[in-house]
Amino acid sequence: MSKTIIVSNRLPISLRHRNGKFEFKPSAGGLATGLGSIYKEGENIWIGWPGNTVDDPEQRAEIILELHDLKMAPVFLSKADVEEFYEGFSNETLWPAFHYFTQYMVYNPDHWEAYKRVNRKFCDAILKKAGPDDTIWVHDYQLLLLPQMLREALPNATIAFFQHIPFPSYEIIRMIPWRKELLEGICGADLIGFHTYDDMRHFLSAVGRITGLSNESGYIQAENRIINVDSFPMGIDYDKFAKQAKSRKTQNIVKEFRKQVGDQKMLLTIDRLDYSKGIPQRIEVFDQLLKQHKELHGKVSMIMVVVPSRDKVQSYKELKEEIDTLVGRINSEYSTLNWVPIHYFYRSFPFEELSAFYSMSDIALVTPLRDGMNLVCKEFVASKTDQTGVLILSEMAGASKELQDAVLVNPNDRQGVVDAIFTALSMPEAEQKARIASLQQSLKTYDVFQWVKVFMDRVDHVKTKQAELNSKDVDLKIMSEMQAQFAGAQSPVLFLDYDGTLTGFTANPQDAKPDTELKELVKKLSEKAQVVIISGRDKDTLGTWFKGQKVDMIAEHGVWVKTRDHQDWELYAEVDSSWKEDIRNIMEYYVLRTPGAFIEEKHHSLVWHYRKVESGLGDLRMRELFSHLKYMARGHNLQVLEGNMVLEIKRPDINKGRAATALMKGHEYDFVLAIGDDWTDEDTFKAMPKNSFTIRVGYAYTAANYNIKSFRQVRNLLAKLLS
C-alpha cells in the first residue's frame, strides 16, 4: 500500500537533553499543524533531524524506536553537519541570498560540501522507507538537492517540493557559485510550490536562464517529464486561534495585562530574531512617531516580542545588541513613572499568552523587510473575535498578496509607516470591523488544511498529466512497423498539420508556401491514401497552395472543411447545450485555488472573473483555466473566450479534432496517421482511433504516441512510407 513521506530539516518535535536523558517536546508551528493530518494517517511518516546531536549508538536506537511510535524517523546529524550544513550553507549562504541580504552571503566550499553530504544523508534515510508508489513531499531551502537525488534513485517516484521562504530574482541567484546544481536539485520534483506568484516567476526565470529548461504556463519541460510550478499561499489553523482568543484562560490573562497597562493603545510586534524582519527599523519608526506626535506620549505602548534564534551567529549577536540599545535609549528618553513606551521581551511565550497579546492589541505592526509568507499577521486577524483592530502589513511579506484589506506599507518608507500607525490609531471602529471581517473570511477559507489539500490534489493532477502525456521517439522499429502497415493498408488516411509539420516557420507567414519537394510528396501520398491537410491557416491560403491536389483540407482549426471531391468549402458547426454542470465544477476548483476569483452565471454562458486577484497570479490562473476549459470544451463543443479580466465559455466551439472526427465518420480506415507540432494539434491526437499512429513534432509533452525531431524528419518519414 502506498504512503506519503513528509521530509523537512526539522521533525515536528524538539529533542531535549535533560539529566542525562533525552525527552521530546512537540512543535506548535504552522507546518506541524497542517501536516499533522497527513503524517499521522496509515503508514505515512515524517523524516527529519530531531534537533539535537546524538552520538551514542544505544541512545540513537532508543530514539528511533520512540519516534517510530510517533510516526517519525530521525536523520542524525553530527556537530560538524549542524555547523557547516545548517548554520553554514543553509543560513549563511541561502538564507541571506533568498531574502535579498547579499551583504551577509558567505561562499564557503566546505559548507557546500557539507550541504551535499547532509542532503545525501536525508536521501539515504528516505530510501530505507520509500516504496515505488509512495509520495515524497520535501520541504524548504535546507533540502534543495534532495528531490533530484531521490529522482535518480527512484525514477518513477512521486516527488513534491515546497519552499517556505522567498525565492529571489535571477540577479541574486546567479551570485551563488553552485546555482545550477541547486536549481537542478529542485527540478527533481514533479510539483514545486511557493507561497507567491512572484517567487514562482523568479524561479521559472532562473531555471530558464541557468539550466536552459523551457517553461510554459507554469510547466517546465524536463528531459523526460513535465514539472508543474505553482503558488500555494499557506494558511493557519484559523479555528485554533479564534477558539483560544475566546477561551476563559486567555481572557483572564487579557484582564491581568490590561490592569498593568491601563487604557493605552497597544501596538504588537512578534518576530524571530532575524535581520529580514526589520526589527531595528520598526523601533526607529516608533521613535519617529513619538517625536512627531507628542500628544501620544503616555497613550500608546508597543509590546515587542523577539523570539531567540541563531544567537550564536555573529550577525545575529550584533542584531540583538542593536535592538537592546535602541529599546533602552527610547525607554530611557520617554518613560514616566506610569508609562513605558516599549515592553520588550526577548523570549518565547506560551500559546495562551500569545493569544492574549493578539486579543488585546489595537494594532499589529508586521513590517518585515522580506518574508516568504509571515503567519503572525494571519494569527492576529484570526484572534480578533470582536473584529476590532488594525493590521499594518509590509508589502514585502508574502501574506500581503492575500490580505489586501490590511493597511499595506513599504517598510523602507519610515514616514509612510509612521503615518500608517497614526491613521490606524484613529481609524473608525466601523472601518476596522469591515477590514477585519473581510480578512477573516479569506483566512477561514484558505486555512492550513485547505493549503495541504490543494497541494496534494495538485500532486495527483500533475502525475495524471504526466501519464497522459507520456510519449516516445519514432525509432527504426516504429518506422518499420508504420511502413509495413501502410503498405498493406486498403484504406489509409493521413492527417497532416502544415506549419511546423510539413514545412518550417518563416518571419513572414506567407513565405511558408509549399516548395516543389513538398508538392510532389503530397501528390504521391494522395495517390496511395486519403490525405487531409489540417491547419490553422485561412481557407483561401490553403485552397490556393494546394489547388489541383487530390487532398481534403480542414482550415482555421476546424471551422472550414473542403473534401477532395468538392469545389466549395463547408462551414462545420454543431450545437451542444448540456454542459454547465461539468464546466462549473472545473471553474469552482480554480476559484478555490485563487483568492479573489468568482463565477458569474449568465443564461447562455459561465464567466470566471479575476479582477480582484493578485496581479500576475490572475493571469497565470486564467491561462491554466483556459487550457483546462479548452480540454473540456472538446467534449462539450463549446467556445472559450478571453475578455478584460474575465474568461467566458459559451456557444458551440470547433477544433481540429472534431473536424477530423466528422471527416472520418462513416469510413473504415485500416491505417491512421496524424502529425502536428503544437497545442492545437492535441485535439487531433485525442480524436484519433486507439490503433492510430500519432506524432508530435518537437519534444514538448503531448497526447501523441510518438515524438519526432523536426519537419525535415516528417518529410523523410512520409517519403519512407511511399518506398
mmCIF file with all atom_site columns, C-alpha atoms in Angstrom, residues 397-566:
data_model
loop_
_atom_site.group_PDB
_atom_site.id
_atom_site.type_symbol
_atom_site.label_atom_id
_atom_site.label_alt_id
_atom_site.label_comp_id
_atom_site.label_asym_id
_atom_site.label_entity_id
_atom_site.label_seq_id
_atom_site.pdbx_PDB_ins_code
_atom_site.Cartn_x
_atom_site.Cartn_y
_atom_site.Cartn_z
_atom_site.occupancy
_atom_site.B_iso_or_equiv
_atom_site.pdbx_formal_charge
_atom_site.auth_seq_id
_atom_site.auth_comp_id
_atom_site.auth_asym_id
_atom_site.auth_atom_id
_atom_site.pdbx_PDB_model_num
ATOM 1   C CA . ALA A 1 397 ? 5.620   39.799 3.176   1.00 0.00 ? 397 ALA A CA 1
ATOM 2   C CA . GLY A 1 398 ? 4.075   37.070 1.040   1.00 0.00 ? 398 GLY A CA 1
ATOM 3   C CA . ALA A 1 399 ? 0.834   37.414 3.037   1.00 0.00 ? 399 ALA A CA 1
ATOM 4   C CA . SER A 1 400 ? 0.321   40.928 1.614   1.00 0.00 ? 400 SER A CA 1
ATOM 5   C CA . LYS A 1 401 ? -0.707  39.363 -1.709  1.00 0.00 ? 401 LYS A CA 1
ATOM 6   C CA . GLU A 1 402 ? -3.762  37.871 0.007   1.00 0.00 ? 402 GLU A CA 1
ATOM 7   C CA . LEU A 1 403 ? -4.515  40.324 2.820   1.00 0.00 ? 403 LEU A CA 1
ATOM 8   C CA . GLN A 1 404 ? -5.409  43.303 0.661   1.00 0.00 ? 404 GLN A CA 1
ATOM 9   C CA . ASP A 1 405 ? -7.674  44.819 3.348   1.00 0.00 ? 405 ASP A CA 1
ATOM 10  C CA . ALA A 1 406 ? -4.743  45.327 5.706   1.00 0.00 ? 406 ALA A CA 1
ATOM 11  C CA . VAL A 1 407 ? -3.029  48.720 5.762   1.00 0.00 ? 407 VAL A CA 1
ATOM 12  C CA . LEU A 1 408 ? -0.144  47.919 3.412   1.00 0.00 ? 408 LEU A CA 1
ATOM 13  C CA . VAL A 1 409 ? 3.175   49.750 3.825   1.00 0.00 ? 409 VAL A CA 1
ATOM 14  C CA . ASN A 1 410 ? 6.659   49.770 2.370   1.00 0.00 ? 410 ASN A CA 1
ATOM 15  C CA . PRO A 1 411 ? 8.907   49.041 5.393   1.00 0.00 ? 411 PRO A CA 1
ATOM 16  C CA . ASN A 1 412 ? 11.690  51.118 3.826   1.00 0.00 ? 412 ASN A CA 1
ATOM 17  C CA . ASP A 1 413 ? 9.434   54.207 3.835   1.00 0.00 ? 413 ASP A CA 1
ATOM 18  C CA . ARG A 1 414 ? 9.677   55.097 7.517   1.00 0.00 ? 414 ARG A CA 1
ATOM 19  C CA . GLN A 1 415 ? 7.496   58.182 7.302   1.00 0.00 ? 415 GLN A CA 1
ATOM 20  C CA . GLY A 1 416 ? 4.916   56.119 5.435   1.00 0.00 ? 416 GLY A CA 1
ATOM 21  C CA . VAL A 1 417 ? 4.839   53.578 8.285   1.00 0.00 ? 417 VAL A CA 1
ATOM 22  C CA . VAL A 1 418 ? 4.634   56.388 10.903  1.00 0.00 ? 418 VAL A CA 1
ATOM 23  C CA . ASP A 1 419 ? 1.656   57.870 9.045   1.00 0.00 ? 419 ASP A CA 1
ATOM 24  C CA . ALA A 1 420 ? 0.021   54.425 8.781   1.00 0.00 ? 420 ALA A CA 1
ATOM 25  C CA . ILE A 1 421 ? 0.284   53.924 12.566  1.00 0.00 ? 421 ILE A CA 1
ATOM 26  C CA . PHE A 1 422 ? -1.129  57.399 13.271  1.00 0.00 ? 422 PHE A CA 1
ATOM 27  C CA . THR A 1 423 ? -4.032  56.762 10.866  1.00 0.00 ? 423 THR A CA 1
ATOM 28  C CA . ALA A 1 424 ? -4.681  53.322 12.393  1.00 0.00 ? 424 ALA A CA 1
ATOM 29  C CA . LEU A 1 425 ? -4.848  54.798 15.917  1.00 0.00 ? 425 LEU A CA 1
ATOM 30  C CA . SER A 1 426 ? -7.804  56.951 14.896  1.00 0.00 ? 426 SER A CA 1
ATOM 31  C CA . MET A 1 427 ? -9.464  54.577 12.414  1.00 0.00 ? 427 MET A CA 1
ATOM 32  C CA . PRO A 1 428 ? -13.260 54.458 12.952  1.00 0.00 ? 428 PRO A CA 1
ATOM 33  C CA . GLU A 1 429 ? -14.493 51.219 14.509  1.00 0.00 ? 429 GLU A CA 1
ATOM 34  C CA . ALA A 1 430 ? -16.838 50.573 11.564  1.00 0.00 ? 430 ALA A CA 1
ATOM 35  C CA . GLU A 1 431 ? -13.875 50.618 9.138   1.00 0.00 ? 431 GLU A CA 1
ATOM 36  C CA . GLN A 1 432 ? -11.821 48.378 11.444  1.00 0.00 ? 432 GLN A CA 1
ATOM 37  C CA . LYS A 1 433 ? -14.637 45.825 11.562  1.00 0.00 ? 433 LYS A CA 1
ATOM 38  C CA . ALA A 1 434 ? -15.176 45.913 7.803   1.00 0.00 ? 434 ALA A CA 1
ATOM 39  C CA . ARG A 1 435 ? -11.472 45.309 7.147   1.00 0.00 ? 435 ARG A CA 1
ATOM 40  C CA . ILE A 1 436 ? -11.053 42.563 9.766   1.00 0.00 ? 436 ILE A CA 1
ATOM 41  C CA . ALA A 1 437 ? -14.273 40.807 8.675   1.00 0.00 ? 437 ALA A CA 1
ATOM 42  C CA . SER A 1 438 ? -13.044 40.706 5.075   1.00 0.00 ? 438 SER A CA 1
ATOM 43  C CA . LEU A 1 439 ? -9.624  39.394 6.137   1.00 0.00 ? 439 LEU A CA 1
ATOM 44  C CA . GLN A 1 440 ? -11.179 36.754 8.375   1.00 0.00 ? 440 GLN A CA 1
ATOM 45  C CA . GLN A 1 441 ? -13.409 35.488 5.603   1.00 0.00 ? 441 GLN A CA 1
ATOM 46  C CA . SER A 1 442 ? -10.356 34.909 3.405   1.00 0.00 ? 442 SER A CA 1
ATOM 47  C CA . LEU A 1 443 ? -8.379  33.203 6.174   1.00 0.00 ? 443 LEU A CA 1
ATOM 48  C CA . LYS A 1 444 ? -11.259 30.889 7.110   1.00 0.00 ? 444 LYS A CA 1
ATOM 49  C CA . THR A 1 445 ? -11.495 29.656 3.515   1.00 0.00 ? 445 THR A CA 1
ATOM 50  C CA . TYR A 1 446 ? -7.766  29.310 2.846   1.00 0.00 ? 446 TYR A CA 1
ATOM 51  C CA . ASP A 1 447 ? -6.660  27.756 6.134   1.00 0.00 ? 447 ASP A CA 1
ATOM 52  C CA . VAL A 1 448 ? -3.659  25.446 6.530   1.00 0.00 ? 448 VAL A CA 1
ATOM 53  C CA . PHE A 1 449 ? -5.774  22.318 5.957   1.00 0.00 ? 449 PHE A CA 1
ATOM 54  C CA . GLN A 1 450 ? -7.085  23.725 2.679   1.00 0.00 ? 450 GLN A CA 1
ATOM 55  C CA . TRP A 1 451 ? -3.459  24.526 1.735   1.00 0.00 ? 451 TRP A CA 1
ATOM 56  C CA . VAL A 1 452 ? -2.436  20.884 2.302   1.00 0.00 ? 452 VAL A CA 1
ATOM 57  C CA . LYS A 1 453 ? -5.468  19.570 0.418   1.00 0.00 ? 453 LYS A CA 1
ATOM 58  C CA . VAL A 1 454 ? -4.996  21.831 -2.605  1.00 0.00 ? 454 VAL A CA 1
ATOM 59  C CA . PHE A 1 455 ? -1.278  20.992 -2.772  1.00 0.00 ? 455 PHE A CA 1
ATOM 60  C CA . MET A 1 456 ? -1.817  17.223 -2.577  1.00 0.00 ? 456 MET A CA 1
ATOM 61  C CA . ASP A 1 457 ? -4.652  17.419 -5.135  1.00 0.00 ? 457 ASP A CA 1
ATOM 62  C CA . ARG A 1 458 ? -2.241  19.219 -7.426  1.00 0.00 ? 458 ARG A CA 1
ATOM 63  C CA . VAL A 1 459 ? 0.350   16.457 -6.988  1.00 0.00 ? 459 VAL A CA 1
ATOM 64  C CA . ASP A 1 460 ? -2.237  13.942 -8.203  1.00 0.00 ? 460 ASP A CA 1
ATOM 65  C CA . HIS A 1 461 ? -3.139  16.226 -11.120 1.00 0.00 ? 461 HIS A CA 1
ATOM 66  C CA . VAL A 1 462 ? 0.491   16.524 -12.241 1.00 0.00 ? 462 VAL A CA 1
ATOM 67  C CA . LYS A 1 463 ? 1.075   12.770 -12.107 1.00 0.00 ? 463 LYS A CA 1
ATOM 68  C CA . THR A 1 464 ? -2.099  12.180 -14.115 1.00 0.00 ? 464 THR A CA 1
ATOM 69  C CA . LYS A 1 465 ? -0.983  14.741 -16.685 1.00 0.00 ? 465 LYS A CA 1
ATOM 70  C CA . GLN A 1 466 ? 2.459   13.136 -16.914 1.00 0.00 ? 466 GLN A CA 1
ATOM 71  C CA . ALA A 1 467 ? 0.871   9.732  -17.531 1.00 0.00 ? 467 ALA A CA 1
ATOM 72  C CA . GLU A 1 468 ? -1.457  11.151 -20.194 1.00 0.00 ? 468 GLU A CA 1
ATOM 73  C CA . LEU A 1 469 ? 1.363   12.912 -21.990 1.00 0.00 ? 469 LEU A CA 1
ATOM 74  C CA . ASN A 1 470 ? 3.819   10.030 -21.956 1.00 0.00 ? 470 ASN A CA 1
ATOM 75  C CA . SER A 1 471 ? 5.276   9.640  -25.422 1.00 0.00 ? 471 SER A CA 1
ATOM 76  C CA . LYS A 1 472 ? 8.144   8.034  -27.347 1.00 0.00 ? 472 LYS A CA 1
ATOM 77  C CA . ASP A 1 473 ? 10.534  8.752  -30.175 1.00 0.00 ? 473 ASP A CA 1
ATOM 78  C CA . VAL A 1 474 ? 9.871   7.463  -33.661 1.00 0.00 ? 474 VAL A CA 1
ATOM 79  C CA . ASP A 1 475 ? 12.732  4.970  -33.892 1.00 0.00 ? 475 ASP A CA 1
ATOM 80  C CA . LEU A 1 476 ? 13.666  2.441  -36.614 1.00 0.00 ? 476 LEU A CA 1
ATOM 81  C CA . LYS A 1 477 ? 11.382  -0.198 -35.130 1.00 0.00 ? 477 LYS A CA 1
ATOM 82  C CA . ILE A 1 478 ? 8.358   2.135  -35.155 1.00 0.00 ? 478 ILE A CA 1
ATOM 83  C CA . MET A 1 479 ? 9.260   3.325  -38.668 1.00 0.00 ? 479 MET A CA 1
ATOM 84  C CA . SER A 1 480 ? 9.395   -0.259 -39.974 1.00 0.00 ? 480 SER A CA 1
ATOM 85  C CA . GLU A 1 481 ? 6.065   -1.061 -38.319 1.00 0.00 ? 481 GLU A CA 1
ATOM 86  C CA . MET A 1 482 ? 4.451   2.003  -39.921 1.00 0.00 ? 482 MET A CA 1
ATOM 87  C CA . GLN A 1 483 ? 5.883   1.152  -43.353 1.00 0.00 ? 483 GLN A CA 1
ATOM 88  C CA . ALA A 1 484 ? 4.575   -2.409 -43.155 1.00 0.00 ? 484 ALA A CA 1
ATOM 89  C CA . GLN A 1 485 ? 1.092   -1.358 -42.050 1.00 0.00 ? 485 GLN A CA 1
ATOM 90  C CA . PHE A 1 486 ? 0.858   1.418  -44.659 1.00 0.00 ? 486 PHE A CA 1
ATOM 91  C CA . ALA A 1 487 ? 1.995   -0.920 -47.450 1.00 0.00 ? 487 ALA A CA 1
ATOM 92  C CA . GLY A 1 488 ? -0.699  -3.468 -46.557 1.00 0.00 ? 488 GLY A CA 1
ATOM 93  C CA . ALA A 1 489 ? -3.498  -0.941 -45.927 1.00 0.00 ? 489 ALA A CA 1
ATOM 94  C CA . GLN A 1 490 ? -6.527  -0.893 -48.203 1.00 0.00 ? 490 GLN A CA 1
ATOM 95  C CA . SER A 1 491 ? -7.948  2.365  -46.795 1.00 0.00 ? 491 SER A CA 1
ATOM 96  C CA . PRO A 1 492 ? -5.268  4.577  -45.190 1.00 0.00 ? 492 PRO A CA 1
ATOM 97  C CA . VAL A 1 493 ? -5.774  8.206  -44.047 1.00 0.00 ? 493 VAL A CA 1
ATOM 98  C CA . LEU A 1 494 ? -3.130  10.801 -43.114 1.00 0.00 ? 494 LEU A CA 1
ATOM 99  C CA . PHE A 1 495 ? -3.940  13.939 -41.058 1.00 0.00 ? 495 PHE A CA 1
ATOM 100 C CA . LEU A 1 496 ? -1.074  16.384 -41.624 1.00 0.00 ? 496 LEU A CA 1
ATOM 101 C CA . ASP A 1 497 ? -0.713  19.765 -39.949 1.00 0.00 ? 497 ASP A CA 1
ATOM 102 C CA . TYR A 1 498 ? 1.034   22.341 -42.130 1.00 0.00 ? 498 TYR A CA 1
ATOM 103 C CA . ASP A 1 499 ? 3.195   24.988 -40.368 1.00 0.00 ? 499 ASP A CA 1
ATOM 104 C CA . GLY A 1 500 ? 5.980   23.387 -38.331 1.00 0.00 ? 500 GLY A CA 1
ATOM 105 C CA . THR A 1 501 ? 4.999   19.913 -39.545 1.00 0.00 ? 501 THR A CA 1
ATOM 106 C CA . LEU A 1 502 ? 5.275   19.834 -43.348 1.00 0.00 ? 502 LEU A CA 1
ATOM 107 C CA . THR A 1 503 ? 7.357   22.998 -43.559 1.00 0.00 ? 503 THR A CA 1
ATOM 108 C CA . GLY A 1 504 ? 9.433   25.235 -41.278 1.00 0.00 ? 504 GLY A CA 1
ATOM 109 C CA . PHE A 1 505 ? 8.404   28.587 -39.842 1.00 0.00 ? 505 PHE A CA 1
ATOM 110 C CA . THR A 1 506 ? 9.262   31.870 -41.565 1.00 0.00 ? 506 THR A CA 1
ATOM 111 C CA . ALA A 1 507 ? 9.325   35.517 -40.456 1.00 0.00 ? 507 ALA A CA 1
ATOM 112 C CA . ASN A 1 508 ? 6.555   36.241 -42.964 1.00 0.00 ? 508 ASN A CA 1
ATOM 113 C CA . PRO A 1 509 ? 3.858   33.502 -42.776 1.00 0.00 ? 509 PRO A CA 1
ATOM 114 C CA . GLN A 1 510 ? 3.002   33.930 -46.467 1.00 0.00 ? 510 GLN A CA 1
ATOM 115 C CA . ASP A 1 511 ? 6.553   32.893 -47.357 1.00 0.00 ? 511 ASP A CA 1
ATOM 116 C CA . ALA A 1 512 ? 5.905   29.384 -45.991 1.00 0.00 ? 512 ALA A CA 1
ATOM 117 C CA . LYS A 1 513 ? 4.148   28.204 -49.132 1.00 0.00 ? 513 LYS A CA 1
ATOM 118 C CA . PRO A 1 514 ? 4.779   24.605 -50.266 1.00 0.00 ? 514 PRO A CA 1
ATOM 119 C CA . ASP A 1 515 ? 8.033   24.058 -52.149 1.00 0.00 ? 515 ASP A CA 1
ATOM 120 C CA . THR A 1 516 ? 8.372   21.677 -55.094 1.00 0.00 ? 516 THR A CA 1
ATOM 121 C CA . GLU A 1 517 ? 9.558   18.794 -52.901 1.00 0.00 ? 517 GLU A CA 1
ATOM 122 C CA . LEU A 1 518 ? 6.515   19.065 -50.627 1.00 0.00 ? 518 LEU A CA 1
ATOM 123 C CA . LYS A 1 519 ? 4.042   19.378 -53.501 1.00 0.00 ? 519 LYS A CA 1
ATOM 124 C CA . GLU A 1 520 ? 5.470   16.260 -55.112 1.00 0.00 ? 520 GLU A CA 1
ATOM 125 C CA . LEU A 1 521 ? 5.417   14.379 -51.795 1.00 0.00 ? 521 LEU A CA 1
ATOM 126 C CA . VAL A 1 522 ? 1.759   15.278 -51.151 1.00 0.00 ? 522 VAL A CA 1
ATOM 127 C CA . LYS A 1 523 ? 0.817   14.351 -54.719 1.00 0.00 ? 523 LYS A CA 1
ATOM 128 C CA . LYS A 1 524 ? 2.370   10.864 -54.372 1.00 0.00 ? 524 LYS A CA 1
ATOM 129 C CA . LEU A 1 525 ? 0.836   10.313 -50.921 1.00 0.00 ? 525 LEU A CA 1
ATOM 130 C CA . SER A 1 526 ? -2.633  11.274 -52.193 1.00 0.00 ? 526 SER A CA 1
ATOM 131 C CA . GLU A 1 527 ? -2.359  8.559  -54.849 1.00 0.00 ? 527 GLU A CA 1
ATOM 132 C CA . LYS A 1 528 ? -1.977  5.895  -52.144 1.00 0.00 ? 528 LYS A CA 1
ATOM 133 C CA . ALA A 1 529 ? -4.004  7.351  -49.245 1.00 0.00 ? 529 ALA A CA 1
ATOM 134 C CA . GLN A 1 530 ? -6.602  9.897  -48.236 1.00 0.00 ? 530 GLN A CA 1
ATOM 135 C CA . VAL A 1 531 ? -4.538  12.942 -47.291 1.00 0.00 ? 531 VAL A CA 1
ATOM 136 C CA . VAL A 1 532 ? -6.065  15.602 -45.022 1.00 0.00 ? 532 VAL A CA 1
ATOM 137 C CA . ILE A 1 533 ? -4.208  18.906 -44.590 1.00 0.00 ? 533 ILE A CA 1
ATOM 138 C CA . ILE A 1 534 ? -5.467  20.136 -41.201 1.00 0.00 ? 534 ILE A CA 1
ATOM 139 C CA . SER A 1 535 ? -4.277  23.622 -40.342 1.00 0.00 ? 535 SER A CA 1
ATOM 140 C CA . GLY A 1 536 ? -4.921  26.911 -38.574 1.00 0.00 ? 536 GLY A CA 1
ATOM 141 C CA . ARG A 1 537 ? -4.383  28.689 -41.887 1.00 0.00 ? 537 ARG A CA 1
ATOM 142 C CA . ASP A 1 538 ? -7.283  30.501 -43.536 1.00 0.00 ? 538 ASP A CA 1
ATOM 143 C CA . LYS A 1 539 ? -9.213  28.576 -46.199 1.00 0.00 ? 539 LYS A CA 1
ATOM 144 C CA . ASP A 1 540 ? -8.231  30.889 -49.064 1.00 0.00 ? 540 ASP A CA 1
ATOM 145 C CA . THR A 1 541 ? -4.498  30.453 -48.440 1.00 0.00 ? 541 THR A CA 1
ATOM 146 C CA . LEU A 1 542 ? -4.788  26.669 -48.075 1.00 0.00 ? 542 LEU A CA 1
ATOM 147 C CA . GLY A 1 543 ? -7.041  26.455 -51.122 1.00 0.00 ? 543 GLY A CA 1
ATOM 148 C CA . THR A 1 544 ? -4.551  28.400 -53.242 1.00 0.00 ? 544 THR A CA 1
ATOM 149 C CA . TRP A 1 545 ? -1.481  26.488 -52.056 1.00 0.00 ? 545 TRP A CA 1
ATOM 150 C CA . PHE A 1 546 ? -2.998  23.025 -52.622 1.00 0.00 ? 546 PHE A CA 1
ATOM 151 C CA . LYS A 1 547 ? -5.089  23.846 -55.689 1.00 0.00 ? 547 LYS A CA 1
ATOM 152 C CA . GLY A 1 548 ? -5.221  20.883 -58.051 1.00 0.00 ? 548 GLY A CA 1
ATOM 153 C CA . GLN A 1 549 ? -4.076  18.416 -55.369 1.00 0.00 ? 549 GLN A CA 1
ATOM 154 C CA . LYS A 1 550 ? -6.383  15.489 -54.518 1.00 0.00 ? 550 LYS A CA 1
ATOM 155 C CA . VAL A 1 551 ? -6.434  16.296 -50.798 1.00 0.00 ? 551 VAL A CA 1
ATOM 156 C CA . ASP A 1 552 ? -9.044  17.090 -48.147 1.00 0.00 ? 552 ASP A CA 1
ATOM 157 C CA . MET A 1 553 ? -8.499  20.315 -46.226 1.00 0.00 ? 553 MET A CA 1
ATOM 158 C CA . ILE A 1 554 ? -9.569  21.499 -42.781 1.00 0.00 ? 554 ILE A CA 1
ATOM 159 C CA . ALA A 1 555 ? -8.871  25.219 -42.308 1.00 0.00 ? 555 ALA A CA 1
ATOM 160 C CA . GLU A 1 556 ? -8.850  27.637 -39.349 1.00 0.00 ? 556 GLU A CA 1
ATOM 161 C CA . HIS A 1 557 ? -8.523  24.841 -36.756 1.00 0.00 ? 557 HIS A CA 1
ATOM 162 C CA . GLY A 1 558 ? -11.716 23.138 -37.914 1.00 0.00 ? 558 GLY A CA 1
ATOM 163 C CA . VAL A 1 559 ? -14.037 25.992 -38.874 1.00 0.00 ? 559 VAL A CA 1
ATOM 164 C CA . TRP A 1 560 ? -13.969 25.171 -42.611 1.00 0.00 ? 560 TRP A CA 1
ATOM 165 C CA . VAL A 1 561 ? -13.834 21.780 -44.343 1.00 0.00 ? 561 VAL A CA 1
ATOM 166 C CA . LYS A 1 562 ? -13.260 21.027 -48.059 1.00 0.00 ? 562 LYS A CA 1
ATOM 167 C CA . THR A 1 563 ? -13.179 17.469 -49.388 1.00 0.00 ? 563 THR A CA 1
ATOM 168 C CA . ARG A 1 564 ? -11.187 16.461 -52.490 1.00 0.00 ? 564 ARG A CA 1
ATOM 169 C CA . ASP A 1 565 ? -14.413 15.687 -54.377 1.00 0.00 ? 565 ASP A CA 1
ATOM 170 C CA . HIS A 1 566 ? -15.991 19.134 -53.899 1.00 0.00 ? 566 HIS A CA 1
#
